[in-house]
Amino acid sequence: MKFDSIRSIIPQILLGVSALVMTGSAEPIPTAHTEFRPGQPWPDSRGVHINAHGFCLLDFEGRHYWYGAHKIEGKTEDEKNEAGVRCYVSDDLMNWQDQGLVLSVFEKDAHPDLKDAFILDRPKVIYQEATKTFLLYFKLYPPKSKGGKSGKDYAWVGVATSAKPLGPFEYKGYFLGNHDKFGTGDFAIFQDEDGSIHHIAVRKPDKALILGRLSEDGLKPVGEYKVLEGVTIKTEAPAFFRRNGKVYLLGSGTSGWAPNPARMFVADQLAGPYKELPNPCRGVNPINQLGPDKTFGGQSTFVYPVAGRKDAWIAMFDINKPEDPIRAGYIWLPIEFEGEHPVIRWRDQWDLSVFP
Ligand code: DGJ
């Protein structure tokens, strides 16, 4: 009997089986998914819970690539706990094959910035058609000892490139994103229709969201950053998407790894001014009893348009688990629109037929 058929009959047993799979005390069970199950363990094609956190997706030549931070078994978020960026590939967005690390911090010849980094987090990948290059950006916290600050007080933006979606990505250095000593926090990379690349980041220490344009090769900022007008509440975990000529920003509040209410903004252009919309979340996640005031227990990381479907967007969240990050989970939910207002309704399970 397939793992998925077991799951459709007795979800509780699934949770037990998946837990065994994830702790490595049982052989992985091959899995074929026919629906998304937000908040539940998500085994890859070998039956192992997907290990790619703070993630993004990229659609390239008809395949989906999921890039995320690979967390190390047994390490907490207070320790150096990432091995690098891991990639999974899928043709249907549900069933994912592990492709291994596309950027490793532990390679013998890894750059010292990577080897010594305290955390490598929230990787985002884009494809630059003009140069046929994949650009990988990530939050890179310097070692704890730097400047006597805690490794989590400020971050750089690391950049790596590859000619292939599965890497290996070559580290190209970092930028601060703010032209000062504090660097930035969470960020999004927005590739505009004209190919220009923009970096939108949480400025440290005041947590304003700032926008800067990157050079043609995408490796560093050019010119000054501007504060995003209209984003008047401290917002992190930013995820942008453009729909019907409007730019939407999905984000979270700032409470570390703990969940808080999601927020949504809309603007006519990337630089703003933004208008705040109501909290897009509706309903309750029955697994943890959390609703809109805690984003179902999740924190935004990405919004993905589903190629080949009309007006089809998936809002993607991490369920942070700082005490055991390798077992942190994922919430993917379709975005509905009430007029111009995006709505993200909890669903226990769903598939792509929800889109027209
Ligand atoms: C909030 C960020 O959104 C997370 O990615 C993580 O960096 C935590 N802060 C750390 O406290």
CSV table of C-alpha atoms and ligand atoms in Angstrom, one decimal:
chain,number,residue,atom,x,y,z
A,1,MET,CA,0.0,0.0,0.0
A,2,LYS,CA,1.3,3.4,-0.9
A,3,PHE,CA,2.3,5.8,1.9
A,4,ASP,CA,-0.3,8.3,0.5
A,5,SER,CA,-3.1,5.8,0.6
A,6,ILE,CA,-2.3,5.0,4.2
A,7,ARG,CA,-2.4,8.7,4.9
A,8,SER,CA,-5.8,9.3,3.3
A,9,ILE,CA,-7.3,6.6,5.6
A,10,ILE,CA,-5.7,7.4,8.9
A,11,PRO,CA,-4.0,10.8,9.1
A,12,GLN,CA,-2.8,10.2,12.7
A,13,ILE,CA,-1.0,7.1,11.6
A,14,LEU,CA,0.7,9.1,8.9
A,15,LEU,CA,2.0,11.6,11.4
A,16,GLY,CA,3.4,8.7,13.4
A,17,VAL,CA,5.0,7.0,10.4
A,18,SER,CA,6.4,10.3,9.1
A,19,ALA,CA,7.9,11.0,12.5
A,20,LEU,CA,9.6,7.7,12.3
A,21,VAL,CA,10.8,8.4,8.8
A,22,MET,CA,12.2,11.8,9.9
A,23,THR,CA,14.0,10.6,12.9
A,24,GLY,CA,15.7,8.0,10.8
A,25,SER,CA,14.6,5.1,13.0
A,26,ALA,CA,12.8,3.5,10.0
A,27,GLU,CA,13.6,3.1,6.4
A,28,PRO,CA,12.2,6.0,4.3
A,29,ILE,CA,8.9,5.1,2.6
A,30,PRO,CA,8.5,6.2,-1.0
A,31,THR,CA,5.7,8.7,-1.3
A,32,ALA,CA,3.3,9.9,-4.0
A,33,HIS,CA,1.2,12.9,-3.1
A,34,THR,CA,-2.0,13.8,-4.8
A,35,GLU,CA,-2.8,16.9,-2.7
A,36,PHE,CA,-1.1,19.5,-0.6
A,37,ARG,CA,-1.5,19.0,3.2
A,38,PRO,CA,-0.5,22.3,4.8
A,39,GLY,CA,1.2,22.0,8.2
A,40,GLN,CA,1.8,18.2,7.9
A,41,PRO,CA,5.1,16.5,7.4
A,42,TRP,CA,6.1,16.6,3.7
A,43,PRO,CA,8.1,13.6,2.6
A,44,ASP,CA,10.1,13.8,-0.5
A,45,SER,CA,10.2,11.0,-3.1
A,46,ARG,CA,12.3,8.9,-0.7
A,47,GLY,CA,10.0,9.5,2.2
A,48,VAL,CA,12.2,11.9,4.0
A,49,HIS,CA,10.7,15.2,5.2
A,50,ILE,CA,11.8,18.1,2.9
A,51,ASN,CA,14.8,19.9,4.4
A,52,ALA,CA,14.7,23.3,2.6
A,53,HIS,CA,13.6,26.1,4.9
A,54,GLY,CA,13.2,29.9,4.4
A,55,PHE,CA,12.7,28.8,0.8
A,56,CYS,CA,11.8,30.0,-2.6
A,57,LEU,CA,10.7,28.3,-5.8
A,58,LEU,CA,11.8,28.8,-9.4
A,59,ASP,CA,10.1,27.7,-12.6
A,60,PHE,CA,12.7,26.8,-15.2
A,61,GLU,CA,12.0,25.1,-18.5
A,62,GLY,CA,8.8,23.6,-17.1
A,63,ARG,CA,10.2,22.1,-13.9
A,64,HIS,CA,9.9,23.5,-10.4
A,65,TYR,CA,13.0,24.0,-8.3
A,66,TRP,CA,12.6,24.4,-4.5
A,67,TYR,CA,15.6,26.0,-2.8
A,68,GLY,CA,15.9,26.2,0.9
A,69,ALA,CA,18.3,26.2,3.9
A,70,HIS,CA,19.4,22.7,4.8
A,71,LYS,CA,19.1,22.4,8.6
A,72,ILE,CA,21.4,20.0,10.5
A,73,GLU,CA,19.9,17.1,12.6
A,74,GLY,CA,20.2,17.8,16.4
A,75,LYS,CA,21.1,21.5,16.1
A,76,THR,CA,18.9,24.3,17.3
A,77,GLU,CA,18.5,27.8,15.8
A,78,ASP,CA,20.9,29.1,18.5
A,79,GLU,CA,23.7,27.0,17.0
A,80,LYS,CA,25.4,27.0,13.7
A,81,ASN,CA,22.8,24.7,12.1
A,82,GLU,CA,22.9,25.0,8.3
A,83,ALA,CA,24.9,22.9,5.9
A,84,GLY,CA,24.0,25.2,2.9
A,85,VAL,CA,21.3,25.5,0.3
A,86,ARG,CA,19.5,22.3,-0.7
A,87,CYS,CA,17.4,21.9,-3.9
A,88,TYR,CA,14.4,19.7,-4.7
A,89,VAL,CA,12.9,19.3,-8.2
A,90,SER,CA,9.3,18.5,-9.1
A,91,ASP,CA,7.0,18.4,-12.1
A,92,ASP,CA,3.8,18.7,-10.2
A,93,LEU,CA,4.6,20.8,-7.1
A,94,MET,CA,3.6,18.0,-4.8
A,95,ASN,CA,6.2,15.3,-5.4
A,96,TRP,CA,9.8,16.4,-4.8
A,97,GLN,CA,13.1,14.8,-5.6
A,98,ASP,CA,16.1,15.7,-3.5
A,99,GLN,CA,18.9,17.0,-5.6
A,100,GLY,CA,21.3,17.6,-2.7
A,101,LEU,CA,23.2,20.7,-1.7
A,102,VAL,CA,23.7,23.3,-4.5
A,103,LEU,CA,25.8,25.4,-2.1
A,104,SER,CA,27.7,23.9,0.8
A,105,VAL,CA,29.2,25.7,3.7
A,106,PHE,CA,31.3,22.7,4.7
A,107,GLU,CA,33.1,21.9,1.5
A,108,LYS,CA,36.9,21.8,2.0
A,109,ASP,CA,37.4,24.7,-0.4
A,110,ALA,CA,34.3,26.7,0.7
A,111,HIS,CA,34.9,30.4,1.0
A,112,PRO,CA,35.7,31.5,4.6
A,113,ASP,CA,32.6,33.8,4.6
A,114,LEU,CA,30.5,30.6,4.2
A,115,LYS,CA,32.6,28.3,6.5
A,116,ASP,CA,32.6,30.8,9.3
A,117,ALA,CA,29.1,32.1,8.9
A,118,PHE,CA,26.8,31.7,11.9
A,119,ILE,CA,23.7,31.2,9.8
A,120,LEU,CA,22.9,31.0,6.1
A,121,ASP,CA,19.2,31.6,5.8
A,122,ARG,CA,16.2,32.4,3.5
A,123,PRO,CA,17.8,31.6,0.1
A,124,LYS,CA,16.2,33.2,-3.0
A,125,VAL,CA,17.1,32.2,-6.5
A,126,ILE,CA,16.3,34.0,-9.8
A,127,TYR,CA,17.2,33.3,-13.4
A,128,GLN,CA,18.7,36.1,-15.4
A,129,GLU,CA,17.8,35.4,-19.0
A,130,ALA,CA,20.2,38.0,-20.5
A,131,THR,CA,23.3,36.2,-19.0
A,132,LYS,CA,21.8,32.7,-18.7
A,133,THR,CA,22.8,32.8,-15.1
A,134,PHE,CA,21.1,31.6,-11.9
A,135,LEU,CA,21.6,34.0,-9.0
A,136,LEU,CA,21.3,32.8,-5.5
A,137,TYR,CA,20.9,35.3,-2.6
A,138,PHE,CA,20.9,34.4,1.0
A,139,LYS,CA,21.0,35.9,4.5
A,140,LEU,CA,24.5,35.4,5.8
A,141,TYR,CA,25.0,36.1,9.5
A,142,PRO,CA,28.7,36.7,10.2
A,143,PRO,CA,30.5,34.7,12.9
A,144,LYS,CA,29.4,35.4,16.5
A,145,SER,CA,32.8,36.9,17.3
A,146,LYS,CA,32.6,39.7,14.7
A,147,GLY,CA,32.6,43.1,16.3
A,148,GLY,CA,31.6,41.5,19.6
A,149,LYS,CA,28.0,41.3,18.4
A,150,SER,CA,25.8,38.2,18.5
A,151,GLY,CA,25.8,36.4,15.2
A,152,LYS,CA,22.1,37.2,14.8
A,153,ASP,CA,22.2,41.0,15.3
A,154,TYR,CA,23.0,41.8,11.7
A,155,ALA,CA,23.3,40.0,8.4
A,156,TRP,CA,25.0,40.3,5.1
A,157,VAL,CA,23.4,39.4,1.8
A,158,GLY,CA,25.5,36.6,0.3
A,159,VAL,CA,25.4,36.1,-3.5
A,160,ALA,CA,26.4,33.0,-5.5
A,161,THR,CA,25.9,32.2,-9.2
A,162,SER,CA,25.6,29.1,-11.4
A,163,ALA,CA,25.0,28.4,-15.1
A,164,LYS,CA,22.8,25.5,-14.1
A,165,PRO,CA,19.8,25.4,-11.8
A,166,LEU,CA,21.3,22.6,-9.7
A,167,GLY,CA,24.6,24.3,-9.3
A,168,PRO,CA,27.1,24.0,-7.9
A,169,PHE,CA,26.7,27.7,-7.1
A,170,GLU,CA,29.9,29.7,-6.8
A,171,TYR,CA,30.1,32.2,-4.0
A,172,LYS,CA,30.7,35.7,-5.3
A,173,GLY,CA,30.8,37.7,-2.1
A,174,TYR,CA,28.3,39.7,0.0
A,175,PHE,CA,26.8,43.2,0.3
A,176,LEU,CA,25.3,44.9,3.3
A,177,GLY,CA,22.3,46.3,1.5
A,178,ASN,CA,22.3,49.4,3.6
A,179,HIS,CA,25.7,50.9,3.0
A,180,ASP,CA,26.4,50.9,6.7
A,181,LYS,CA,27.7,48.7,9.4
A,182,PHE,CA,24.4,47.1,10.4
A,183,GLY,CA,23.6,45.2,7.2
A,184,THR,CA,20.0,44.0,6.7
A,185,GLY,CA,17.7,41.3,7.9
A,186,ASP,CA,15.1,39.3,6.0
A,187,PHE,CA,14.8,40.3,2.3
A,188,ALA,CA,13.1,39.6,-1.0
A,189,ILE,CA,14.6,39.8,-4.5
A,190,PHE,CA,12.2,41.2,-7.1
A,191,GLN,CA,13.0,40.7,-10.8
A,192,ASP,CA,11.0,43.2,-12.8
A,193,GLU,CA,9.5,42.7,-16.2
A,194,ASP,CA,12.5,44.7,-17.8
A,195,GLY,CA,14.9,42.3,-16.1
A,196,SER,CA,16.1,44.7,-13.5
A,197,ILE,CA,16.8,43.2,-10.1
A,198,HIS,CA,15.7,44.8,-6.8
A,199,HIS,CA,16.6,44.0,-3.2
A,200,ILE,CA,14.0,44.8,-0.6
A,201,ALA,CA,15.3,44.2,2.9
A,202,VAL,CA,14.6,44.9,6.6
A,203,ARG,CA,17.0,47.6,7.6
A,204,LYS,CA,18.8,47.1,10.9
A,205,PRO,CA,18.4,48.2,13.5
A,206,ASP,CA,15.2,50.2,12.9
A,207,LYS,CA,13.5,47.5,10.8
A,208,ALA,CA,12.2,49.8,8.1
A,209,LEU,CA,11.7,48.1,4.7
A,210,ILE,CA,14.2,49.5,2.2
A,211,LEU,CA,14.5,49.1,-1.6
A,212,GLY,CA,17.6,49.2,-3.7
A,213,ARG,CA,18.4,48.3,-7.2
A,214,LEU,CA,21.2,45.8,-8.0
A,215,SER,CA,23.8,46.0,-10.7
A,216,GLU,CA,23.2,44.4,-14.1
A,217,ASP,CA,25.1,41.3,-13.0
A,218,GLY,CA,23.0,41.2,-9.8
A,219,LEU,CA,26.1,41.1,-7.5
A,220,LYS,CA,25.9,44.4,-5.7
A,221,PRO,CA,23.6,47.4,-5.1
A,222,VAL,CA,23.9,50.5,-7.3
A,223,GLY,CA,22.8,53.8,-5.9
A,224,GLU,CA,21.0,54.5,-2.7
A,225,TYR,CA,18.3,52.5,-0.9
A,226,LYS,CA,14.9,54.1,-0.3
A,227,VAL,CA,12.4,53.4,2.5
A,228,LEU,CA,9.3,51.7,1.1
A,229,GLU,CA,6.6,54.4,1.6
A,230,GLY,CA,3.4,53.4,3.3
A,231,VAL,CA,4.8,50.3,5.1
A,232,THR,CA,4.3,51.9,8.4
A,233,ILE,CA,4.5,48.9,10.7
A,234,LYS,CA,7.6,46.9,11.2
A,235,THR,CA,7.5,44.1,8.6
A,236,GLU,CA,9.8,41.2,7.9
A,237,ALA,CA,9.7,37.9,5.9
A,238,PRO,CA,8.7,40.0,2.8
A,239,ALA,CA,7.4,38.2,-0.3
A,240,PHE,CA,6.3,40.3,-3.4
A,241,PHE,CA,4.2,39.5,-6.4
A,242,ARG,CA,2.8,41.5,-9.3
A,243,ARG,CA,-0.8,41.0,-10.4
A,244,ASN,CA,-3.0,43.0,-12.8
A,245,GLY,CA,-0.5,45.9,-12.7
A,246,LYS,CA,-0.4,46.1,-8.9
A,247,VAL,CA,2.5,45.0,-6.6
A,248,TYR,CA,1.5,43.1,-3.5
A,249,LEU,CA,3.7,42.6,-0.4
A,250,LEU,CA,3.0,39.7,2.0
A,251,GLY,CA,4.9,39.8,5.2
A,252,SER,CA,5.0,39.1,8.9
A,253,GLY,CA,5.5,41.1,12.1
A,254,THR,CA,8.8,40.9,13.9
A,255,SER,CA,8.8,38.4,16.8
A,256,GLY,CA,11.8,36.3,16.1
A,257,TRP,CA,10.8,32.6,15.3
A,258,ALA,CA,7.4,33.0,17.0
A,259,PRO,CA,4.4,33.4,14.8
A,260,ASN,CA,2.5,36.7,14.6
A,261,PRO,CA,-0.2,38.1,12.3
A,262,ALA,CA,0.5,38.2,8.5
A,263,ARG,CA,0.1,41.5,6.7
A,264,MET,CA,-0.6,42.5,3.1
A,265,PHE,CA,0.1,45.7,1.3
A,266,VAL,CA,-0.6,46.8,-2.3
A,267,ALA,CA,1.0,49.5,-4.4
A,268,ASP,CA,1.0,50.7,-8.0
A,269,GLN,CA,4.7,50.3,-8.2
A,270,LEU,CA,7.5,48.5,-6.4
A,271,ALA,CA,8.7,51.6,-4.6
A,272,GLY,CA,5.2,52.4,-3.3
A,273,PRO,CA,3.4,54.2,-1.8
A,274,TYR,CA,1.9,51.1,-0.3
A,275,LYS,CA,-1.5,50.8,1.2
A,276,GLU,CA,-2.1,48.3,4.0
A,277,LEU,CA,-4.9,45.7,3.3
A,278,PRO,CA,-6.6,43.5,5.9
A,279,ASN,CA,-4.9,40.5,7.3
A,280,PRO,CA,-5.3,38.0,4.3
A,281,CYS,CA,-5.5,34.9,6.5
A,282,ARG,CA,-8.9,33.2,7.3
A,283,GLY,CA,-9.7,30.1,9.2
A,284,VAL,CA,-7.8,28.0,11.7
A,285,ASN,CA,-5.1,25.4,11.4
A,286,PRO,CA,-6.6,22.4,13.3
A,287,ILE,CA,-3.2,20.9,14.0
A,288,ASN,CA,-2.1,23.8,16.3
A,289,GLN,CA,-5.4,25.7,16.6
A,290,LEU,CA,-3.8,28.8,15.3
A,291,GLY,CA,-5.6,31.3,13.0
A,292,PRO,CA,-5.0,34.7,11.4
A,293,ASP,CA,-3.5,36.3,14.5
A,294,LYS,CA,-0.6,33.7,14.3
A,295,THR,CA,-0.7,33.1,10.5
A,296,PHE,CA,-1.7,29.4,11.2
A,297,GLY,CA,1.6,29.0,13.0
A,298,GLY,CA,3.6,30.1,10.0
A,299,GLN,CA,5.8,32.9,8.7
A,300,SER,CA,5.8,34.1,5.0
A,301,THR,CA,8.7,33.2,2.8
A,302,PHE,CA,7.5,33.3,-0.8
A,303,VAL,CA,4.6,33.7,-3.2
A,304,TYR,CA,4.7,31.5,-6.3
A,305,PRO,CA,2.7,31.9,-9.5
A,306,VAL,CA,1.6,28.5,-10.9
A,307,ALA,CA,2.7,28.4,-14.6
A,308,GLY,CA,-0.1,27.4,-17.0
A,309,ARG,CA,-2.9,28.4,-14.6
A,310,LYS,CA,-4.7,31.6,-14.8
A,311,ASP,CA,-4.3,34.0,-11.9
A,312,ALA,CA,-2.9,31.2,-9.7
A,313,TRP,CA,-0.8,32.1,-6.8
A,314,ILE,CA,0.5,30.0,-3.9
A,315,ALA,CA,1.3,31.7,-0.6
A,316,MET,CA,4.2,29.9,1.1
A,317,PHE,CA,5.1,29.9,4.8
A,318,ASP,CA,7.6,28.2,7.1
A,319,ILE,CA,6.5,26.8,10.4
A,320,ASN,CA,9.5,27.7,12.4
A,321,LYS,CA,10.8,25.2,15.0
A,322,PRO,CA,13.8,26.8,16.6
A,323,GLU,CA,14.4,24.0,19.0
A,324,ASP,CA,14.4,21.4,16.2
A,325,PRO,CA,14.7,23.2,12.9
A,326,ILE,CA,15.2,20.1,10.7
A,327,ARG,CA,11.6,19.2,11.5
A,328,ALA,CA,10.2,22.7,10.8
A,329,GLY,CA,7.2,22.5,8.5
A,330,TYR,CA,5.6,24.2,5.6
A,331,ILE,CA,2.2,25.8,4.8
A,332,TRP,CA,1.3,26.3,1.2
A,333,LEU,CA,-2.2,27.8,0.5
A,334,PRO,CA,-3.8,29.2,-2.7
A,335,ILE,CA,-4.4,32.9,-2.8
A,336,GLU,CA,-8.0,34.0,-3.6
A,337,PHE,CA,-8.9,37.5,-4.5
A,338,GLU,CA,-11.9,39.4,-3.2
A,339,GLY,CA,-11.7,42.4,-5.6
A,340,GLU,CA,-8.2,43.5,-5.0
A,341,HIS,CA,-7.9,41.9,-1.6
A,342,PRO,CA,-5.9,38.7,-1.4
A,343,VAL,CA,-7.4,36.1,0.9
A,344,ILE,CA,-5.5,33.1,2.2
A,345,ARG,CA,-7.9,30.6,3.6
A,346,TRP,CA,-6.9,27.6,5.6
A,347,ARG,CA,-7.4,24.3,3.9
A,348,ASP,CA,-6.6,20.9,5.4
A,349,GLN,CA,-5.9,19.6,1.9
A,350,TRP,CA,-6.1,21.0,-1.6
A,351,ASP,CA,-4.8,20.5,-5.2
A,352,LEU,CA,-4.3,22.7,-8.2
A,353,SER,CA,-7.9,22.2,-9.4
A,354,VAL,CA,-8.8,25.1,-7.0
A,355,PHE,CA,-7.3,27.4,-9.7
A,356,PRO,CA,-9.4,28.2,-12.8
B,1,DGJ,C1,12.7,36.4,12.0
B,1,DGJ,C2,13.0,36.0,10.6
B,1,DGJ,O1,12.0,36.2,9.7
B,1,DGJ,C3,13.5,34.6,10.6
B,1,DGJ,O2,13.8,34.2,9.3
B,1,DGJ,C4,14.6,34.5,11.5
B,1,DGJ,O3,15.7,35.2,11.0
B,1,DGJ,C5,14.2,34.9,12.9
B,1,DGJ,N1,13.7,36.3,12.8
B,1,DGJ,C6,15.3,34.9,13.9
B,1,DGJ,O4,14.9,35.4,15.1
